[in-house]
Amino acid sequence: MSLNTIHFSIASAVLATISIAVPAKAATFLDGAYGSKEGCIYARTGESSGADDFLLLNDDGVTTSVSACEFKGMPKKTANGFTIKAACEADGEVGPEDTATLTKSAKGYTVSFPDGTKLGPMPKCR
């Protein structure tokens, strides 16, 4: 085996290991971030004021000032939005994984859960 073959084999092994270790990015299905004024500021700057009216929807999930739901898996397209599995946490308690329904209207997206919880409508962040 030549030195070049050994270098190539090592480089291939390193690249294979790196590709396995890097998690896949969440599916992109929304055309940007949606939310309240405070949520949109956070989407742009990464800084939160801690305001009670915080509401942000993006491809990763939906977040309020007291809860966060992380989207899991691939979204399913509906006539006016999407459905997607969500794992939510509120006040330090983790709830069961549930299906979130994202419905788009002229006012933005509303996120609904089977228990009757509705967040929004949230206009698109500018």
XYZ file of N, CA, C and O in Angstrom:
504
model
N 0.844 -1.169 0.000
C 0.000 0.000 0.000
C 0.891 1.234 0.000
O 1.820 1.334 0.777
N 0.580 2.190 -0.850
C 1.412 3.386 -0.952
C 1.020 4.396 0.116
O -0.048 4.311 0.718
N 1.872 5.372 0.332
C 1.618 6.432 1.304
C 0.377 7.232 0.918
O -0.418 7.614 1.771
N 0.185 7.502 -0.387
C -0.993 8.234 -0.855
C -2.276 7.466 -0.561
O -3.299 8.041 -0.195
N -2.247 6.151 -0.713
C -3.414 5.330 -0.422
C -3.750 5.383 1.059
O -4.920 5.472 1.437
N -2.724 5.333 1.914
C -2.947 5.415 3.359
C -3.553 6.765 3.726
O -4.529 6.830 4.474
N -3.018 7.877 3.180
C -3.571 9.207 3.461
C -5.019 9.306 3.002
O -5.869 9.856 3.690
N -5.295 8.743 1.806
C -6.649 8.781 1.281
C -7.594 7.999 2.183
O -8.691 8.442 2.486
N -7.166 6.831 2.658
C -7.991 5.995 3.527
C -8.266 6.693 4.850
O -9.386 6.655 5.356
N -7.264 7.326 5.430
C -7.444 8.053 6.691
C -8.386 9.232 6.481
O -9.304 9.450 7.268
N -8.190 9.977 5.413
C -9.057 11.129 5.131
C -10.497 10.677 4.932
O -11.434 11.304 5.425
N -10.705 9.567 4.237
C -12.056 9.041 4.019
C -12.701 8.649 5.343
O -13.881 8.908 5.577
N -11.934 8.011 6.219
C -12.460 7.605 7.517
C -12.837 8.817 8.364
O -13.878 8.834 9.032
N -12.010 9.852 8.341
C -12.296 11.071 9.099
C -13.560 11.737 8.570
O -14.442 12.132 9.328
N -13.683 11.856 7.248
C -14.880 12.472 6.658
C -16.133 11.665 6.972
O -17.187 12.231 7.262
N -16.045 10.358 6.936
C -17.197 9.522 7.266
C -17.609 9.723 8.717
O -18.795 9.815 9.033
N -16.646 9.803 9.613
C -16.944 10.027 11.027
C -17.588 11.390 11.245
O -18.563 11.514 11.978
N -17.068 12.415 10.584
C -17.631 13.754 10.724
C -19.051 13.788 10.204
O -19.940 14.362 10.824
N -19.330 13.150 9.072
C -20.669 13.192 8.506
C -21.672 12.469 9.389
O -22.832 12.846 9.452
N -21.245 11.455 10.111
C -22.133 10.757 11.031
C -22.372 11.600 12.279
O -23.469 11.644 12.802
N -21.366 12.318 12.740
C -21.463 13.069 13.992
C -22.264 14.363 13.851
O -22.738 14.884 14.837
N -22.425 14.887 12.639
C -23.137 16.138 12.448
C -24.621 15.847 12.307
O -25.023 15.124 11.404
N -25.467 16.361 13.212
C -26.891 16.077 13.131
C -27.504 16.753 11.902
O -27.064 17.804 11.460
N -28.551 16.133 11.376
C -29.237 16.695 10.219
C -30.008 17.942 10.636
O -30.567 18.011 11.724
N -30.040 18.936 9.765
C -30.775 20.163 10.034
C -32.264 19.864 9.918
O -32.695 19.049 9.134
N -33.043 20.560 10.724
C -34.493 20.401 10.687
C -35.015 20.764 9.302
O -34.416 21.557 8.580
N -36.141 20.178 8.955
C -36.750 20.455 7.660
C -37.122 21.929 7.556
O -37.593 22.532 8.513
N -36.890 22.503 6.388
C -37.286 23.886 6.145
C -38.624 23.852 5.428
O -38.722 23.335 4.320
N -39.664 24.370 6.080
C -40.981 24.355 5.463
C -41.690 25.702 5.560
O -42.597 25.983 4.798
N -41.280 26.550 6.469
C -41.860 27.884 6.568
C -41.038 28.852 5.721
O -39.857 28.624 5.493
N -41.645 29.926 5.307
C -40.938 30.916 4.482
C -40.355 32.032 5.341
O -40.331 33.177 4.941
N -39.875 31.676 6.523
C -39.287 32.642 7.441
C -39.852 32.475 8.834
O -40.571 31.526 9.124
N -39.523 33.422 9.708
C -40.002 33.405 11.089
C -41.294 34.215 11.191
O -41.507 35.170 10.450
N -42.135 33.815 12.144
C -43.401 34.490 12.416
C -43.465 34.742 13.916
O -42.953 33.948 14.699
N -44.115 35.827 14.332
C -44.241 36.034 15.764
C -44.704 37.414 16.162
O -45.062 38.250 15.331
N -44.664 37.633 17.474
C -44.965 38.936 18.057
C -43.764 39.854 17.821
O -42.710 39.418 17.361
N -43.915 41.110 18.172
C -42.811 42.056 18.024
C -41.571 41.546 18.752
O -40.468 41.535 18.200
N -41.740 41.107 19.989
C -40.603 40.602 20.783
C -40.002 39.338 20.175
O -38.790 39.162 20.157
N -40.841 38.436 19.687
C -40.348 37.214 19.060
C -39.559 37.501 17.798
O -38.529 36.886 17.543
N -40.025 38.454 17.019
C -39.332 38.817 15.776
C -37.998 39.504 16.060
O -37.022 39.284 15.336
N -37.949 40.309 17.123
C -36.667 40.916 17.510
C -35.669 39.816 17.855
O -34.519 39.838 17.433
N -36.132 38.804 18.598
C -35.266 37.684 18.952
C -34.819 36.922 17.702
O -33.655 36.518 17.584
N -35.734 36.727 16.738
C -35.384 36.016 15.504
C -34.287 36.752 14.742
O -33.418 36.123 14.141
N -34.313 38.084 14.770
C -33.313 38.882 14.057
C -31.999 39.007 14.814
O -30.926 38.964 14.229
N -32.068 39.200 16.137
C -30.872 39.555 16.901
C -30.348 38.455 17.816
O -29.201 38.509 18.236
N -31.210 37.503 18.188
C -30.809 36.476 19.147
C -30.862 36.965 20.584
O -30.430 36.272 21.492
N -31.418 38.159 20.800
C -31.510 38.723 22.149
C -32.971 38.899 22.537
O -33.778 39.375 21.749
N -33.285 38.516 23.773
C -34.649 38.627 24.273
C -34.726 39.670 25.370
O -33.828 39.772 26.207
N -35.817 40.409 25.380
C -36.028 41.404 26.429
C -36.671 40.777 27.663
O -36.764 41.416 28.698
N -37.156 39.549 27.531
C -37.839 38.897 28.642
C -39.305 39.292 28.736
O -39.955 39.025 29.742
N -39.841 39.909 27.702
C -41.223 40.383 27.709
C -42.210 39.222 27.780
O -41.954 38.131 27.270
N -43.355 39.467 28.415
C -44.392 38.454 28.557
C -45.113 38.146 27.253
O -45.744 37.096 27.132
N -45.046 39.047 26.282
C -45.766 38.830 25.023
C -44.887 38.190 23.944
O -45.133 38.341 22.771
N -43.896 37.416 24.357
C -42.966 36.757 23.437
C -43.659 35.587 22.748
O -44.221 34.699 23.391
N -43.613 35.569 21.417
C -44.191 34.491 20.627
C -43.383 34.384 19.334
O -43.238 35.375 18.611
N -42.823 33.205 19.066
C -41.988 33.012 17.884
C -42.248 31.637 17.288
O -42.240 30.627 17.993
N -42.476 31.618 15.974
C -42.654 30.390 15.212
C -41.594 30.362 14.124
O -41.442 31.321 13.370
N -40.854 29.245 14.051
C -39.908 29.039 12.960
C -39.848 27.546 12.655
O -40.621 26.770 13.214
N -38.958 27.139 11.766
C -38.874 25.730 11.375
C -38.506 24.808 12.537
O -38.770 23.607 12.470
N -37.902 25.345 13.586
C -37.499 24.529 14.730
C -38.638 24.266 15.706
O -38.638 23.270 16.412
N -39.601 25.213 15.802
C -40.694 25.042 16.742
C -41.406 26.347 17.008
O -41.250 27.331 16.288
N -42.176 26.347 18.085
C -42.902 27.550 18.508
C -42.559 27.797 19.974
O -42.542 26.881 20.788
N -42.251 29.056 20.296
C -41.815 29.426 21.634
C -42.625 30.604 22.137
O -42.871 31.552 21.390
N -43.043 30.528 23.398
C -43.707 31.646 24.066
C -42.846 32.039 25.253
O -41.798 31.446 25.493
N -43.318 33.008 26.036
C -42.548 33.420 27.209
C -42.539 32.344 28.295
O -41.688 32.371 29.174
N -43.470 31.370 28.237
C -43.544 30.348 29.284
C -43.462 28.907 28.776
O -43.472 27.972 29.569
N -43.396 28.719 27.455
C -43.346 27.358 26.930
C -42.537 27.305 25.635
O -42.328 28.328 24.982
N -42.108 26.096 25.298
C -41.383 25.879 24.044
C -41.771 24.517 23.498
O -41.826 23.537 24.240
N -42.060 24.472 22.210
C -42.387 23.223 21.531
C -41.403 23.033 20.386
O -41.300 23.891 19.510
N -40.693 21.922 20.416
C -39.726 21.604 19.369
C -40.403 20.697 18.349
O -40.999 19.680 18.712
N -40.319 21.060 17.066
C -40.897 20.242 16.018
C -40.022 19.025 15.775
O -38.797 19.113 15.792
N -40.678 17.896 15.535
C -39.990 16.619 15.329
C -40.432 16.019 13.999
O -41.620 16.024 13.690
N -39.496 15.510 13.238
C -39.840 14.825 12.003
C -40.177 15.779 10.871
O -39.886 16.972 10.930
N -40.808 15.243 9.865
C -41.140 16.008 8.668
C -42.579 16.526 8.754
O -43.472 15.806 9.175
N -42.792 17.771 8.338
C -44.151 18.302 8.323
C -44.965 17.667 7.194
O -44.410 17.218 6.199
N -46.287 17.636 7.406
C -47.191 17.166 6.358
C -47.992 18.362 5.879
O -48.572 19.087 6.684
N -48.026 18.583 4.587
C -48.742 19.710 4.000
C -50.243 19.467 4.109
O -50.723 18.355 3.908
N -50.979 20.531 4.451
C -52.438 20.499 4.463
C -52.940 21.553 3.474
O -52.135 22.257 2.864
N -54.233 21.691 3.348
C -54.803 22.663 2.411
C -54.368 24.088 2.728
O -54.174 24.894 1.823
N -54.210 24.419 4.024
C -53.854 25.794 4.390
C -52.732 25.862 5.423
O -52.696 26.763 6.238
N -51.807 24.912 5.370
C -50.680 24.949 6.303
C -49.977 23.613 6.409
O -49.707 22.963 5.401
N -49.742 23.184 7.654
C -48.977 21.968 7.916
C -49.450 21.328 9.217
O -50.012 21.988 10.076
N -49.155 20.041 9.356
C -49.201 19.375 10.649
C -47.808 18.815 10.882
O -47.103 18.454 9.929
N -47.401 18.771 12.161
C -46.072 18.261 12.500
C -46.078 17.828 13.960
O -46.800 18.393 14.787
N -45.312 16.815 14.272
C -45.167 16.367 15.665
C -44.396 17.424 16.448
O -43.468 18.043 15.929
N -44.785 17.623 17.701
C -44.135 18.616 18.550
C -43.968 18.048 19.956
O -44.873 17.411 20.489
N -42.808 18.286 20.533
C -42.534 17.933 21.929
C -42.466 19.250 22.693
O -41.625 20.099 22.404
N -43.376 19.424 23.657
C -43.496 20.705 24.356
C -43.065 20.609 25.815
O -43.175 19.563 26.450
N -42.601 21.756 26.307
C -42.199 21.895 27.706
C -42.743 23.230 28.202
O -42.619 24.247 27.528
N -43.370 23.194 29.370
C -43.896 24.421 29.969
C -43.630 24.393 31.463
O -43.874 23.381 32.121
N -43.127 25.490 31.987
C -42.840 25.616 33.414
C -42.011 24.454 33.940
O -42.257 23.943 35.029
N -41.063 23.976 33.132
C -40.168 22.905 33.551
C -40.739 21.510 33.415
O -40.065 20.534 33.701
N -41.995 21.381 32.981
C -42.615 20.070 32.815
C -42.695 19.722 31.342
O -43.142 20.520 30.536
N -42.257 18.495 31.019
C -42.284 18.031 29.639
C -43.591 17.287 29.408
O -43.960 16.400 30.171
N -44.283 17.678 28.361
C -45.535 17.016 28.021
C -45.307 15.921 26.999
O -44.206 15.747 26.485
N -46.373 15.179 26.673
C -46.237 14.130 25.660
C -46.068 14.737 24.266
O -46.491 15.871 24.019
N -45.457 13.984 23.368
C -45.347 14.444 21.992
C -46.750 14.468 21.393
O -47.543 13.558 21.606
N -47.069 15.539 20.692
C -48.402 15.727 20.153
C -48.307 16.280 18.738
O -47.230 16.652 18.286
N -49.413 16.374 18.057
C -49.421 16.926 16.712
C -49.849 18.385 16.747
O -50.918 18.709 17.280
N -49.020 19.248 16.204
C -49.343 20.668 16.089
C -49.887 20.916 14.682
O -49.381 20.361 13.713
N -50.908 21.751 14.598
C -51.475 22.143 13.313
C -51.142 23.606 13.084
O -51.497 24.459 13.896
N -50.446 23.896 12.002
C -50.090 25.269 11.636
C -51.012 25.689 10.506
O -51.000 25.071 9.437
N -51.837 26.696 10.767
C -52.808 27.162 9.791
C -52.444 28.580 9.371
O -52.322 29.462 10.220
N -52.315 28.784 8.061
C -51.949 30.108 7.556
C -53.194 30.857 7.103
O -54.061 30.301 6.436
N -53.255 32.129 7.488
C -54.335 33.015 7.069
C -53.715 34.339 6.646
O -52.496 34.498 6.662
N -54.545 35.298 6.310
C -54.053 36.620 5.926
C -53.302 37.293 7.075
O -52.468 38.159 6.851
N -53.581 36.884 8.325
C -52.934 37.479 9.499
C -51.673 36.742 9.914
O -51.020 37.131 10.873
N -51.312 35.654 9.221
C -50.129 34.879 9.572
C -50.495 33.464 9.969
O -51.547 32.952 9.591
N -49.627 32.832 10.757
C -49.863 31.456 11.193
C -50.460 31.403 12.593
O -50.094 32.175 13.469
N -51.371 30.447 12.772
C -51.888 30.080 14.086
C -51.474 28.637 14.327
O -51.620 27.800 13.440
N -50.932 28.356 15.508
C -50.535 26.999 15.871
C -51.564 26.478 16.862
O -51.836 27.117 17.880
N -52.147 25.323 16.543
C -53.181 24.718 17.390
C -52.742 23.333 17.839
O -52.065 22.618 17.097
N -53.167 22.958 19.049
C -52.866 21.652 19.607
C -54.166 20.935 19.942
O -55.193 21.579 20.176
N -54.161 19.593 20.011
C -55.378 18.829 20.285
C -56.077 19.196 21.599
O -57.289 19.036 21.712
N -55.349 19.725 22.582
C -55.972 20.085 23.862
C -56.730 21.411 23.796
O -57.271 21.878 24.797
N -56.752 22.056 22.611
C -57.457 23.318 22.447
C -56.572 24.548 22.519
O -57.027 25.663 22.244
N -55.317 24.389 22.870
C -54.390 25.519 22.937
C -54.173 26.085 21.532
O -53.930 25.336 20.596
N -54.273 27.410 21.418
C -54.023 28.093 20.135
C -53.056 29.237 20.386
O -53.228 30.005 21.320
N -52.052 29.336 19.544
C -51.071 30.415 19.606
C -51.134 31.187 18.304
O -50.918 30.627 17.236
N -51.404 32.469 18.381
C -51.455 33.290 17.177
C -52.817 33.892 16.970
O -53.651 33.835 17.852
N -52.987 34.487 15.814
C -52.130 34.435 14.638
C -50.854 35.243 14.815
O -50.830 36.240 15.523
N -49.810 34.751 14.154
C -48.501 35.389 14.206
C -48.141 35.898 12.807
O -48.029 35.086 11.884
N -47.946 37.209 12.656
C -47.548 37.726 11.351
C -46.090 37.391 11.056
O -45.308 37.091 11.956
N -45.760 37.438 9.776
C -44.374 37.168 9.358
C -43.461 38.264 9.876
O -43.794 39.446 9.828
N -42.314 37.861 10.389
C -41.323 38.819 10.892
C -40.694 39.545 9.703
O -40.444 38.967 8.664
N -40.430 40.829 9.900
C -39.808 41.645 8.838
C -38.405 41.992 9.212
O -37.980 42.070 10.248
